[in-house]
CSV table of C-alpha atoms in Angstrom, one decimal:
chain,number,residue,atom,x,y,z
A,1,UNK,CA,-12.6,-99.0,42.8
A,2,UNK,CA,-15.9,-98.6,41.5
A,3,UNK,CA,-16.0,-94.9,41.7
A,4,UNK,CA,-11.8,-94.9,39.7
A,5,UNK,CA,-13.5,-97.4,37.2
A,6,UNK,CA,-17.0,-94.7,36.4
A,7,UNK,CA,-14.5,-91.6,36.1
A,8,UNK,CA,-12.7,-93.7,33.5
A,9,UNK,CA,-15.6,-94.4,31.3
A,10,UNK,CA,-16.8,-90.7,32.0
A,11,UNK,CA,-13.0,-89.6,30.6
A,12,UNK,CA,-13.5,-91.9,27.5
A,13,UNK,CA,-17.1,-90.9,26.5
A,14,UNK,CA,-15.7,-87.2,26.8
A,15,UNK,CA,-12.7,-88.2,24.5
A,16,UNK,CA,-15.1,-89.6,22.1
A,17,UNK,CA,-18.1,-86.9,21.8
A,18,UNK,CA,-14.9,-84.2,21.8
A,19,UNK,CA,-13.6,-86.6,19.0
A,20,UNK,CA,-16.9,-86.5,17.0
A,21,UNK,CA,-17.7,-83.0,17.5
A,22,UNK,CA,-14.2,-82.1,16.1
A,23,UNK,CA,-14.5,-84.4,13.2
A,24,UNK,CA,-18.1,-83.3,12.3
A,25,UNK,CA,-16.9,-79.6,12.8
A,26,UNK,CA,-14.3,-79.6,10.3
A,27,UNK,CA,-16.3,-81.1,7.4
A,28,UNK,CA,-18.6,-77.9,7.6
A,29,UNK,CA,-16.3,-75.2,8.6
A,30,UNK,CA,-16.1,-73.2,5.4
A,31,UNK,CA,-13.0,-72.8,3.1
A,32,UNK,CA,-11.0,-69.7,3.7
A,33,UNK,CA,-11.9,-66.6,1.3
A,34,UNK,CA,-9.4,-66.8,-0.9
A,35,UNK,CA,-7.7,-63.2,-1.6
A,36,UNK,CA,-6.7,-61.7,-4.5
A,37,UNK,CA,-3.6,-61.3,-5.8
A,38,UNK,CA,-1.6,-58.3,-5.9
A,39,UNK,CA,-2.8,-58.3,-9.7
A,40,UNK,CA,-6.0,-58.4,-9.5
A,41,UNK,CA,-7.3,-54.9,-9.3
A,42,UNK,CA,-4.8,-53.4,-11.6
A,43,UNK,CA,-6.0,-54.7,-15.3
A,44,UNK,CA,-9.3,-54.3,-16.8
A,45,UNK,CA,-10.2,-58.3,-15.7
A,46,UNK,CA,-9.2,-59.5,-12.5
A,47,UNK,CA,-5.9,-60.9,-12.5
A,48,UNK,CA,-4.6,-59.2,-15.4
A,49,UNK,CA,-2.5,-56.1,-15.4
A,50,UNK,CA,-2.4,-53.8,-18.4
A,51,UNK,CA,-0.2,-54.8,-20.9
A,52,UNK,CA,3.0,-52.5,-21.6
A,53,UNK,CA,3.6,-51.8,-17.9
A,54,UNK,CA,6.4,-54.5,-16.8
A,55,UNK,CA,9.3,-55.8,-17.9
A,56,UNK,CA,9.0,-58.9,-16.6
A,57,UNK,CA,5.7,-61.5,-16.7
A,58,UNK,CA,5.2,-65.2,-16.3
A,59,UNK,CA,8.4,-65.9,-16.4
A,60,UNK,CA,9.5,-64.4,-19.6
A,61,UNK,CA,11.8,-60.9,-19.8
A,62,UNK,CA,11.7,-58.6,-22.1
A,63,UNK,CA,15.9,-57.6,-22.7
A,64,UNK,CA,16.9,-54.3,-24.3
A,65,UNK,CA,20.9,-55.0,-25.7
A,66,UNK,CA,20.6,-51.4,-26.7
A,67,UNK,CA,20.4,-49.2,-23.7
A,68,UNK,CA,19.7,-45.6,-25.1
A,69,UNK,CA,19.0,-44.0,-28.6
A,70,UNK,CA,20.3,-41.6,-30.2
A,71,UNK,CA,17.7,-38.7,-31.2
A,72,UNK,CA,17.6,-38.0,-35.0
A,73,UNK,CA,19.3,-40.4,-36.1
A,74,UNK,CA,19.5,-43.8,-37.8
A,75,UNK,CA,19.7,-46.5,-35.7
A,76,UNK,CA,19.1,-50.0,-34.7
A,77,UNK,CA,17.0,-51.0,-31.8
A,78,UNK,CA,18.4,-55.0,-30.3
A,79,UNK,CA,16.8,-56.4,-27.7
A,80,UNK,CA,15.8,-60.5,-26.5
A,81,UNK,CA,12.9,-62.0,-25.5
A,82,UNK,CA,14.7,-64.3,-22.1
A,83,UNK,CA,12.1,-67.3,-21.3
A,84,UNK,CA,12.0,-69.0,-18.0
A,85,UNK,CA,14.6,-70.8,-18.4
A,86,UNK,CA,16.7,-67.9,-18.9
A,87,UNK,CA,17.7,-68.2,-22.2
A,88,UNK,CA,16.7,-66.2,-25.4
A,89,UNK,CA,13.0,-67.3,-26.6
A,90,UNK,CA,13.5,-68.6,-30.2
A,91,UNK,CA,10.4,-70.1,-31.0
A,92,UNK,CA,7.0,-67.4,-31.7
A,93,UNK,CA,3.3,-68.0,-32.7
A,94,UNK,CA,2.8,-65.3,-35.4
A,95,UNK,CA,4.6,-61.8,-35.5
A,96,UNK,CA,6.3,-59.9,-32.6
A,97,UNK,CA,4.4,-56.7,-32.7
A,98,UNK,CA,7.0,-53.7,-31.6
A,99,UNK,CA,6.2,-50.4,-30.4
A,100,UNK,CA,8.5,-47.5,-29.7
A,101,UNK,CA,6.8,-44.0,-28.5
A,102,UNK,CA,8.1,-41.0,-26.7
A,103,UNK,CA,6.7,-41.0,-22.8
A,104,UNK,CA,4.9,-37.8,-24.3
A,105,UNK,CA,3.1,-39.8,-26.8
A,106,UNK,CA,4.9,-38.3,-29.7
A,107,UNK,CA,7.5,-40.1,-32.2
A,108,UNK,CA,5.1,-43.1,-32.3
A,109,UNK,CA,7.0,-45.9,-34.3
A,110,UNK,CA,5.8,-49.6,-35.3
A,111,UNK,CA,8.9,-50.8,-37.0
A,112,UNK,CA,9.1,-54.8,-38.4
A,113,UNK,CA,11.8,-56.7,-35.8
A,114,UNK,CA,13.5,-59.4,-37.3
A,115,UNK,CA,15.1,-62.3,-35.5
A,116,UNK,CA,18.4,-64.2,-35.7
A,117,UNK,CA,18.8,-67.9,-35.0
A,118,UNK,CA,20.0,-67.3,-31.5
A,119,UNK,CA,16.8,-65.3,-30.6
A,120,UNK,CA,18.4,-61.6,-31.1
A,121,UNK,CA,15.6,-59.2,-32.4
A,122,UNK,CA,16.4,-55.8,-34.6
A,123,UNK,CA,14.4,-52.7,-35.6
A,124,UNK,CA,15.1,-50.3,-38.0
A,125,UNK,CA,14.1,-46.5,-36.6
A,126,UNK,CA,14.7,-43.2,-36.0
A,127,UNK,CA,14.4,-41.6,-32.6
A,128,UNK,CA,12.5,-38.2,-32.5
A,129,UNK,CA,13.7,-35.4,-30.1
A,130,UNK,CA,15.3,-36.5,-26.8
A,131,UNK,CA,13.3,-37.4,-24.1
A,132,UNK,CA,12.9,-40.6,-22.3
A,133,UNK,CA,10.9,-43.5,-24.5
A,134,UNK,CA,9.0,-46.5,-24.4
A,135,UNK,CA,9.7,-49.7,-26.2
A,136,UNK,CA,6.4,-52.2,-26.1
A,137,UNK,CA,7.0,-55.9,-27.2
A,138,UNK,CA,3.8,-57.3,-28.0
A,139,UNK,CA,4.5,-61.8,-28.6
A,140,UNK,CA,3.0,-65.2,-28.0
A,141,UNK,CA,5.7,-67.7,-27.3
A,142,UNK,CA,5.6,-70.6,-28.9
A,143,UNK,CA,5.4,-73.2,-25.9
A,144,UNK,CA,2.4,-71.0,-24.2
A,145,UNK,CA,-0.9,-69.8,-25.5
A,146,UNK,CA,-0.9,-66.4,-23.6
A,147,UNK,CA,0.0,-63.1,-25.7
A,148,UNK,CA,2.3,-61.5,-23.7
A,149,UNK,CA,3.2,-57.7,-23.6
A,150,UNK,CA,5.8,-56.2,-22.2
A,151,UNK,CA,7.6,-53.4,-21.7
A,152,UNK,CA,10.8,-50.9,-21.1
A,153,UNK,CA,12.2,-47.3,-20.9
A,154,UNK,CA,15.0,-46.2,-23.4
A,155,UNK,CA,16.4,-42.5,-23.0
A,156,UNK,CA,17.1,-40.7,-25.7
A,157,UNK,CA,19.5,-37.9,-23.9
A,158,UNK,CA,19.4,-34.0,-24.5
A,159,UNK,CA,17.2,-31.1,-23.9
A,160,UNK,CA,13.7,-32.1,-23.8
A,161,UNK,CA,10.4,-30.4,-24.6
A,162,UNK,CA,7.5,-32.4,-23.7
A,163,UNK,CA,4.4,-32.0,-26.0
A,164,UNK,CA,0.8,-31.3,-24.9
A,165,UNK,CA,-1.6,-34.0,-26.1
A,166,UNK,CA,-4.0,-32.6,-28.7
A,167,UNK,CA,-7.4,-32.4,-27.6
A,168,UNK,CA,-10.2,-35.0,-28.5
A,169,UNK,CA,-10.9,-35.4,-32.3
A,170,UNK,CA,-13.2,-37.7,-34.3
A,171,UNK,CA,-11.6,-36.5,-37.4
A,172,UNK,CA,-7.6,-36.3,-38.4
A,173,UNK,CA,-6.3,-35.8,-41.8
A,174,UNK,CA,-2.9,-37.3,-42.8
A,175,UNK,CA,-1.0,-37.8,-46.3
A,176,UNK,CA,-4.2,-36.7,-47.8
A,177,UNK,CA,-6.2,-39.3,-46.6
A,178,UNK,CA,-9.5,-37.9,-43.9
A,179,UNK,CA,-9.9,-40.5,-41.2
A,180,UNK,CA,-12.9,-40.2,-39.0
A,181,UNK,CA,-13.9,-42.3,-35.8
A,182,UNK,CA,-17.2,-43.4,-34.6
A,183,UNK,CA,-17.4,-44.8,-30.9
A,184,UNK,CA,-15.0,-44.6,-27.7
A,185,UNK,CA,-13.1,-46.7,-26.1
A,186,UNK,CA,-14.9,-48.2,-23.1
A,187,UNK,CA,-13.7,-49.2,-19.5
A,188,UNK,CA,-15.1,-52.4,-18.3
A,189,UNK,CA,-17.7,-53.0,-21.1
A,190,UNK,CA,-18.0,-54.4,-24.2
A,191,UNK,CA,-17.5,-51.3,-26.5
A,192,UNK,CA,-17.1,-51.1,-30.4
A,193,UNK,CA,-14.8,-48.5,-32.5
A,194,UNK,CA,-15.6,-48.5,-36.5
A,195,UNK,CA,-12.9,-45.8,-38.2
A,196,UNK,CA,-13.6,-45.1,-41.9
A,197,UNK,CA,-10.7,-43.9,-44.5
A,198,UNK,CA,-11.4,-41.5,-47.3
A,199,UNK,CA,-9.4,-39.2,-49.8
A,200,UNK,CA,-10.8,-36.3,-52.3
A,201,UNK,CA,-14.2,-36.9,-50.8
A,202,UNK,CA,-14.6,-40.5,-52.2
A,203,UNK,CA,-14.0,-43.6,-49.6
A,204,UNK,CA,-11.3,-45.6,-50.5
A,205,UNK,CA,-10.9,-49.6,-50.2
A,206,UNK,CA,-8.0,-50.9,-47.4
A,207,UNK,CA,-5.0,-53.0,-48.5
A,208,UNK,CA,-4.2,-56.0,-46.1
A,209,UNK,CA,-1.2,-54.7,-44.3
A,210,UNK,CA,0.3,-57.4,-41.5
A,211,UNK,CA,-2.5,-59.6,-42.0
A,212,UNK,CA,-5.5,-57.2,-41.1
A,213,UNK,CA,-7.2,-54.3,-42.8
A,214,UNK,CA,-5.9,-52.2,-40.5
A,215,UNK,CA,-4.0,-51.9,-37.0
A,216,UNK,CA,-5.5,-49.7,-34.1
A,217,UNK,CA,-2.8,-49.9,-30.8
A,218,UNK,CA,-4.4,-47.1,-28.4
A,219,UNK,CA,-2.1,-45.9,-25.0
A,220,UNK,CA,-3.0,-44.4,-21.6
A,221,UNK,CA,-1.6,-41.2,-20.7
A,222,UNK,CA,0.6,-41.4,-17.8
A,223,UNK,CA,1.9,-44.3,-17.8
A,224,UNK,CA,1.2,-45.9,-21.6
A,225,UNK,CA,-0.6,-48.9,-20.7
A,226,UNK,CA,-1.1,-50.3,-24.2
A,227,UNK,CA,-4.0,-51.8,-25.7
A,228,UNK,CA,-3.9,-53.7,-29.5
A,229,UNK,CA,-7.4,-53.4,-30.7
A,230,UNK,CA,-8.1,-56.3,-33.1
A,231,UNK,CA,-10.9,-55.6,-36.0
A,232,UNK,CA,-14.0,-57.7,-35.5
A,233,UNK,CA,-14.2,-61.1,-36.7
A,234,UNK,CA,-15.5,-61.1,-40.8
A,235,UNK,CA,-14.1,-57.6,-41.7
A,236,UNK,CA,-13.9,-57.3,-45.8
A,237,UNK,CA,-12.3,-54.8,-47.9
A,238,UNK,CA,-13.4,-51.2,-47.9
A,239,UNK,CA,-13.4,-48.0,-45.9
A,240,UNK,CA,-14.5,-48.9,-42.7
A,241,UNK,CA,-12.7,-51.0,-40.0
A,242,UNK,CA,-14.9,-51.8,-36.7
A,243,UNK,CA,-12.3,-52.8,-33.8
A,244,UNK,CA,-12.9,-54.0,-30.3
A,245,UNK,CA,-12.5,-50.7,-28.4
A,246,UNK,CA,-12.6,-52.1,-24.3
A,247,UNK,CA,-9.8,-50.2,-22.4
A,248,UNK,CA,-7.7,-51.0,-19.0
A,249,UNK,CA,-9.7,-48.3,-17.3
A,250,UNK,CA,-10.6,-44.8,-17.3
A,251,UNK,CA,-8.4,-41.9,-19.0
A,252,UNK,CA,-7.0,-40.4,-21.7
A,253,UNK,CA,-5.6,-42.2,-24.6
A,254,UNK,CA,-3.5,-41.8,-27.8
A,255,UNK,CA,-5.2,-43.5,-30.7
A,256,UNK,CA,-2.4,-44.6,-33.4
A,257,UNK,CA,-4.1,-46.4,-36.8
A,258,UNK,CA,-2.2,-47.8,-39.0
A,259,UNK,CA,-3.8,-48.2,-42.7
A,260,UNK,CA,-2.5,-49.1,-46.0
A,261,UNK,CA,-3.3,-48.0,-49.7
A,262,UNK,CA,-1.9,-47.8,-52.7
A,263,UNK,CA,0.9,-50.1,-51.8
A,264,UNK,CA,1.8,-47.3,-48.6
A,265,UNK,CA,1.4,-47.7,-44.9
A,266,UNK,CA,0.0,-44.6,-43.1
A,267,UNK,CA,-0.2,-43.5,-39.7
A,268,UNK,CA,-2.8,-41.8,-38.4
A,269,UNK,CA,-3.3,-40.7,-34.5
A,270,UNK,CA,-6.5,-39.7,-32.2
A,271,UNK,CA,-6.9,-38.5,-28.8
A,272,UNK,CA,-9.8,-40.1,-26.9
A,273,UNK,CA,-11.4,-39.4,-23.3
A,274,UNK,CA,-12.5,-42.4,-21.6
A,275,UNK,CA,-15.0,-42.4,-18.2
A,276,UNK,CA,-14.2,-44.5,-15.3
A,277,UNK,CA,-17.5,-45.2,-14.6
A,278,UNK,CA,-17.2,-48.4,-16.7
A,279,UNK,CA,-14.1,-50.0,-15.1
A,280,UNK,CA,-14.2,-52.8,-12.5
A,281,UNK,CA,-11.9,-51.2,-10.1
């Protein structure tokens, strides 16, 4: 009796030290490493993939109605922003930036969308040559804080001749105006681009167009991740514009600036090379 009564205490005491062990084990056993998501290695910051490259983010869609252009001509370009809920997005913070560029980088087009009460966007534009292009949708919705950007293919159908990207320039020339660059874009790094307008030799003084002194959108070759450099905080009117220049990663890029003066809007376009040795990859 005595001997069944000890092995029962023994049994209990080893229930209880297990018990207490296992307790006191589990408060310091670390937290699992958490992994990154899928996302996190394919944008410039970690979680965040360059804008322009899906059609889909967040829970919002960006919806082509018209499924191919016609090259050379007149047309208009319809398309919805569908939210989560699956219905067309009618309320915006700001303007709905669009972008429409051939997959060569050529034909680059920033028309002015309007919207219709049931959320139906249209562009005014004229396709280039035929070849296979990209329409980019640059919008904050109103019932988030996030800009979102996203993107989708259009074809344009017929023969077509893809067109070599120019080589790196820090100076272009267009409608008379000279527009030179001083910086590059950086990967990873805080990095500073000041472009500076002149015409006849003389610098000339920017005209607000869209609420800025002028607009810098820059693209990756390849696959036209797109980047909308804003000017720096305090810019005034004059020749010079000094935009935040930090790319996705790595590459080559087309540079399209868009300035205006004298009551026009011009477009004027740059090839940049930028190292991977800055990027977080």
């Amino acid at each position: 009796m005595r001997t069944s009564m000890r092995l029962t205490a023994y049994a209990l005491g080893l229930i209880v030290f297990l018990g207490v062990g296992y307790l006191f084990g589990s408060q310091r056993k670390p937290a699992p490493e958490a992994r990154p998501s899928a996302d996190a290695h394919a944008g410039h910051e970690a979680g965040q993939v360059p804008g322009g490259l899906q059609i889909t983010q967040g829970g919002y869609t960006l919806s082509p109605v018209t499924g191919r252009l016609t090259p050379g001509r007149p047309q208009t370009l319809v398309f919805r922003i569908v939210g989560p809920d699956s219905k067309p997005v009618t309320q915006f913070t700001g303007d709905l930036h669009l972008v429409v560029v051939r997959r060569d980088l050529t034909g680059f087009q920033h028309p002015r969308p309007t919207m219709a009460a049931d959320g139906t966007w249209s562009a005014s534009l004229t396709p280039g040559p035929p070849g296979q292009y990209r329409m980019v949708a640059d919008f904050v919705p109103r019932a988030r804080s996030d800009t979102y950007v996203l993107g989708a293919d259009l074809p344009a159908a017929g023969d077509y001749q893809p067109v070599d990207l120019p080589k790196p320039t820090w100076e272009t020339t267009v409608d008379g105006y000279t527009v030179t660059r001083a910086g590059e874009p950086q990967a990873g790094t805080a990095s500073w681009m000041t472009v500076s307008v002149s015409k006849g030799g003389q610098p000339v003084t920017l005209e607000p167009y869209l609420g800025s002194y002028a607009h810098l959108i820059a693209l990756r070759q390849g696959d036209l991740a797109y980047q909308h450099m804003h000017p720096q905080e305090g810019t005034v009117a004059g020749p010079d514009v000094t935009f935040d220049a930090r790319v996705p990663s790595g590459g080559v890029y087309r540079l399209f600036l868009e300035f205006q003066h004298a009551g026009r809007v011009h477009l004027a376009e740059f090839t940049a090379t930028t190292s991977s040795t800055h990027a977080h990859n």
